[in-house]
Amino acid sequence: MPPRFTLALAVALAPFTALPAAEDHTLRYTAPASAWTESLPVGNGRLGAMVFGDTHHERLALNDATLWSGGPVEWNNPAARAVLPQVRAALAAGHYGEAVALCKKMQGPYNQSYLALGDLRLTFPGDTIPAAYERRLDLDRAVTSVTYREGDATFTREVFSSFPDQVIVLRLTCDHPGRITFTAALDSQLRFTTAPDTDHALILRGKAPSHVEPSYVRAKTEPVRYDSGPAAEGMTFATRLEAVASGGTIVTSPDGTSLSVTAADSVTLLVAATTSFNGPDRSPARDGLDP
């Protein structure tokens, strides 16, 4: 009897036993991310963030799956049919460079560009070097966390993206009460404004470009274009940040650029975001949803 079949038969006939303990599916790092590619991801299928984990200048790079430049256009290229026989003839003759050049005439216009939503930035006081730093991504729980010690206090941050509630949650705790103090702000590489929404919340409203050339197209003098006027294209979006604290105080700046938490025991930050995307065949500017 083949060995593999013997093993399979033994497993099938064996009595049911408890499964071994699950493996630890956790990524661990001993320093903050210095680049986007080193940060740790969370996401719910639509709303995501890359968490950098710096102890004094935390950054969550935010994204929404529906945020793109431009709007619906005609993608068909009627001239492609006439070029196809020329491509076939060039290939049959072994003129592969010519065939490649001809194939480019069959292509339609470039598609539009996926865009980053913005950043949530937290600034903490002090400049001491923390001890016992660890940055983790728990793949089973879909939670990224940071722990470190400053003096006699241990600080913990946990981040996840909730699918049922459609928010990113950032929880800050400390094993000593009244030790959590920071300033939070929202910004974006796209055009945006911020304003206070409540005493404990900020809202960022933004506008995406009407057109963005692909990053590999270098000849254009205006690769990113914002249009104006009633027929202008360009998706709109909104991001809202709310702070819920246990102990301490929360103050939103009058101009809506930041909110400050002082001497809290624990803080939960909630980030919600959405865009005016209303389907692939509708203009997000003229027939879009209200973010």
Short mmCIF file of C-alpha atoms in Angstrom, two decimals, residues 72-279:
data_model
loop_
_atom_site.label_atom_id
_atom_site.label_comp_id
_atom_site.label_asym_id
_atom_site.label_seq_id
_atom_site.Cartn_x
_atom_site.Cartn_y
_atom_site.Cartn_z
CA PRO A 72 -17.30 58.42 -17.53
CA VAL A 73 -15.99 58.82 -21.10
CA GLU A 74 -16.26 56.96 -24.40
CA TRP A 75 -13.63 54.21 -24.21
CA ASN A 76 -14.16 52.65 -27.65
CA ASN A 77 -11.69 53.23 -30.49
CA PRO A 78 -13.50 52.72 -33.84
CA ALA A 79 -10.19 52.94 -35.73
CA ALA A 80 -8.91 49.75 -34.09
CA ARG A 81 -10.69 47.50 -36.59
CA ALA A 82 -8.84 49.00 -39.57
CA VAL A 83 -5.45 48.64 -37.84
CA LEU A 84 -5.89 44.98 -36.85
CA PRO A 85 -5.05 43.52 -40.33
CA GLN A 86 -1.89 45.62 -40.39
CA VAL A 87 -0.84 44.23 -37.00
CA ARG A 88 -1.38 40.66 -38.23
CA ALA A 89 0.60 41.30 -41.39
CA ALA A 90 3.52 42.79 -39.46
CA LEU A 91 3.60 39.79 -37.10
CA ALA A 92 3.48 37.33 -39.99
CA ALA A 93 6.42 39.11 -41.59
CA GLY A 94 8.40 39.05 -38.35
CA HIS A 95 8.32 42.85 -37.95
CA TYR A 96 7.58 42.79 -34.24
CA GLY A 97 8.58 46.38 -33.48
CA GLU A 98 6.22 47.62 -36.17
CA ALA A 99 3.45 45.38 -34.78
CA VAL A 100 3.89 46.88 -31.32
CA ALA A 101 3.70 50.42 -32.68
CA LEU A 102 0.55 49.55 -34.64
CA CYS A 103 -1.06 47.97 -31.56
CA LYS A 104 -0.82 51.30 -29.78
CA LYS A 105 -3.11 52.76 -32.46
CA MET A 106 -5.75 50.21 -31.46
CA GLN A 107 -5.86 51.32 -27.85
CA GLY A 108 -8.49 53.62 -26.44
CA PRO A 109 -7.84 56.58 -24.11
CA TYR A 110 -5.99 56.12 -20.84
CA ASN A 111 -8.15 55.25 -17.88
CA GLN A 112 -8.35 57.65 -14.94
CA SER A 113 -6.24 57.40 -11.78
CA TYR A 114 -7.03 55.97 -8.36
CA LEU A 115 -6.37 58.64 -5.73
CA ALA A 116 -5.34 58.66 -2.08
CA LEU A 117 -8.06 60.03 0.19
CA GLY A 118 -5.80 61.84 2.65
CA ASP A 119 -4.07 61.50 6.01
CA LEU A 120 -5.01 61.44 9.66
CA ARG A 121 -2.04 62.84 11.60
CA LEU A 122 -1.57 62.71 15.37
CA THR A 123 1.06 64.82 17.11
CA PHE A 124 2.10 63.90 20.65
CA PRO A 125 4.08 66.17 23.01
CA GLY A 126 7.69 65.49 23.95
CA ASP A 127 10.65 64.10 22.08
CA THR A 128 11.89 61.30 24.34
CA ILE A 129 12.93 58.02 22.78
CA PRO A 130 10.42 55.36 23.90
CA ALA A 131 11.40 51.98 25.30
CA ALA A 132 10.03 48.50 24.55
CA TYR A 133 8.59 49.62 21.19
CA GLU A 134 6.68 47.05 19.15
CA ARG A 135 4.48 47.45 16.07
CA ARG A 136 2.21 44.54 15.16
CA LEU A 137 -0.31 43.37 12.56
CA ASP A 138 -2.57 40.58 13.81
CA LEU A 139 -3.69 38.88 10.60
CA ASP A 140 -6.36 36.80 12.34
CA ARG A 141 -8.06 39.80 14.00
CA ALA A 142 -7.23 42.34 11.23
CA VAL A 143 -5.91 44.74 13.87
CA THR A 144 -2.66 46.70 13.78
CA SER A 145 -1.26 47.93 17.09
CA VAL A 146 1.63 49.86 18.61
CA THR A 147 2.93 49.58 22.18
CA TYR A 148 5.77 51.47 23.84
CA ARG A 149 6.86 52.75 27.21
CA GLU A 150 7.69 56.30 28.26
CA GLY A 151 8.92 56.54 31.83
CA ASP A 152 6.67 54.41 34.01
CA ALA A 153 3.73 54.42 31.57
CA THR A 154 2.93 51.97 28.77
CA PHE A 155 0.96 53.32 25.81
CA THR A 156 -1.06 51.24 23.36
CA ARG A 157 -2.75 52.08 20.05
CA GLU A 158 -5.02 49.71 18.17
CA VAL A 159 -6.45 50.32 14.69
CA PHE A 160 -9.00 48.39 12.66
CA SER A 161 -11.53 49.12 9.91
CA SER A 162 -15.09 48.07 10.75
CA PHE A 163 -17.21 46.68 7.94
CA PRO A 164 -20.60 46.82 9.77
CA ASP A 165 -20.06 50.43 10.89
CA GLN A 166 -17.97 51.57 7.89
CA VAL A 167 -15.47 53.47 10.04
CA ILE A 168 -11.80 53.22 10.88
CA VAL A 169 -11.34 52.95 14.64
CA LEU A 170 -8.20 54.10 16.45
CA ARG A 171 -8.12 53.31 20.18
CA LEU A 172 -5.49 54.93 22.43
CA THR A 173 -4.96 53.69 25.98
CA CYS A 174 -2.41 53.97 28.78
CA ASP A 175 -1.91 52.00 31.98
CA HIS A 176 -1.71 55.30 33.92
CA PRO A 177 -4.77 57.61 33.95
CA GLY A 178 -4.67 61.10 32.49
CA ARG A 179 -1.57 60.54 30.35
CA ILE A 180 -3.01 60.73 26.82
CA THR A 181 -2.47 64.12 25.17
CA PHE A 182 -2.26 64.80 21.44
CA THR A 183 -3.47 66.93 18.53
CA ALA A 184 -5.25 65.33 15.53
CA ALA A 185 -5.65 66.78 12.04
CA LEU A 186 -6.93 65.72 8.62
CA ASP A 187 -5.31 66.70 5.32
CA SER A 188 -5.14 65.56 1.70
CA GLN A 189 -2.95 65.87 -1.39
CA LEU A 190 -6.11 66.86 -3.26
CA ARG A 191 -7.90 70.17 -2.97
CA PHE A 192 -9.72 70.34 0.36
CA THR A 193 -11.09 72.46 3.18
CA THR A 194 -11.66 71.55 6.82
CA ALA A 195 -14.19 72.80 9.35
CA PRO A 196 -15.39 71.93 12.84
CA ASP A 197 -18.41 69.64 12.75
CA THR A 198 -19.12 69.45 16.50
CA ASP A 199 -17.12 70.23 19.62
CA HIS A 200 -15.44 66.83 19.23
CA ALA A 201 -15.34 66.40 15.45
CA LEU A 202 -13.77 67.73 12.25
CA ILE A 203 -14.88 67.31 8.67
CA LEU A 204 -12.73 67.53 5.54
CA ARG A 205 -14.40 68.19 2.19
CA GLY A 206 -12.39 67.64 -0.96
CA LYS A 207 -12.45 67.72 -4.74
CA ALA A 208 -10.66 65.32 -7.08
CA PRO A 209 -9.11 66.43 -10.39
CA SER A 210 -11.15 66.27 -13.58
CA HIS A 211 -8.25 64.48 -15.27
CA VAL A 212 -5.01 62.78 -14.22
CA GLU A 213 -2.57 61.33 -16.74
CA PRO A 214 -1.01 57.96 -15.88
CA SER A 215 2.27 58.25 -13.98
CA TYR A 216 4.17 56.68 -16.90
CA VAL A 217 3.13 59.44 -19.33
CA ARG A 218 5.84 62.10 -19.11
CA ALA A 219 5.22 64.31 -22.13
CA LYS A 220 2.14 66.14 -20.85
CA THR A 221 2.56 69.71 -19.59
CA GLU A 222 -0.57 69.48 -17.44
CA PRO A 223 -0.73 65.90 -16.07
CA VAL A 224 -3.16 66.87 -13.28
CA ARG A 225 -6.08 69.11 -14.22
CA TYR A 226 -8.85 70.71 -12.17
CA ASP A 227 -11.76 72.18 -14.16
CA SER A 228 -14.34 74.74 -13.08
CA GLY A 229 -17.79 75.67 -14.27
CA PRO A 230 -21.19 73.94 -14.34
CA ALA A 231 -19.99 71.14 -16.65
CA ALA A 232 -16.72 70.51 -14.83
CA GLU A 233 -15.89 66.93 -13.95
CA GLY A 234 -14.26 65.81 -10.71
CA MET A 235 -15.42 63.64 -7.84
CA THR A 236 -16.12 65.17 -4.42
CA PHE A 237 -15.45 63.45 -1.11
CA ALA A 238 -15.72 63.97 2.64
CA THR A 239 -13.85 62.61 5.66
CA ARG A 240 -15.08 63.01 9.23
CA LEU A 241 -13.02 62.58 12.40
CA GLU A 242 -14.66 62.29 15.80
CA ALA A 243 -12.98 61.84 19.20
CA VAL A 244 -14.59 60.09 22.17
CA ALA A 245 -12.56 60.36 25.38
CA SER A 246 -12.69 58.97 28.88
CA GLY A 247 -11.48 61.74 31.16
CA GLY A 248 -9.58 64.80 30.03
CA THR A 249 -10.80 67.42 27.58
CA ILE A 250 -11.36 67.69 23.82
CA VAL A 251 -11.19 71.04 22.03
CA THR A 252 -11.72 71.67 18.32
CA SER A 253 -9.79 74.60 16.85
CA PRO A 254 -12.04 77.45 15.64
CA ASP A 255 -10.77 77.14 12.06
CA GLY A 256 -11.47 73.40 12.01
CA THR A 257 -7.92 72.40 11.18
CA SER A 258 -7.36 70.24 14.28
CA LEU A 259 -8.76 68.90 17.52
CA SER A 260 -6.78 68.58 20.74
CA VAL A 261 -7.13 65.95 23.48
CA THR A 262 -5.58 66.73 26.86
CA ALA A 263 -4.97 64.46 29.88
CA ALA A 264 -7.41 61.72 28.87
CA ASP A 265 -7.47 58.19 30.31
CA SER A 266 -8.38 56.67 26.94
CA VAL A 267 -9.51 57.96 23.55
CA THR A 268 -11.33 56.42 20.60
CA LEU A 269 -11.04 58.14 17.22
CA LEU A 270 -13.63 57.34 14.56
CA VAL A 271 -12.91 58.11 10.89
CA ALA A 272 -15.72 57.94 8.33
CA ALA A 273 -15.36 58.78 4.64
CA THR A 274 -17.28 58.59 1.40
CA THR A 275 -17.29 60.00 -2.14
CA SER A 276 -19.81 61.21 -4.72
CA PHE A 277 -19.30 58.04 -6.81
CA ASN A 278 -22.73 57.00 -8.10
CA GLY A 279 -21.94 54.18 -10.50
#
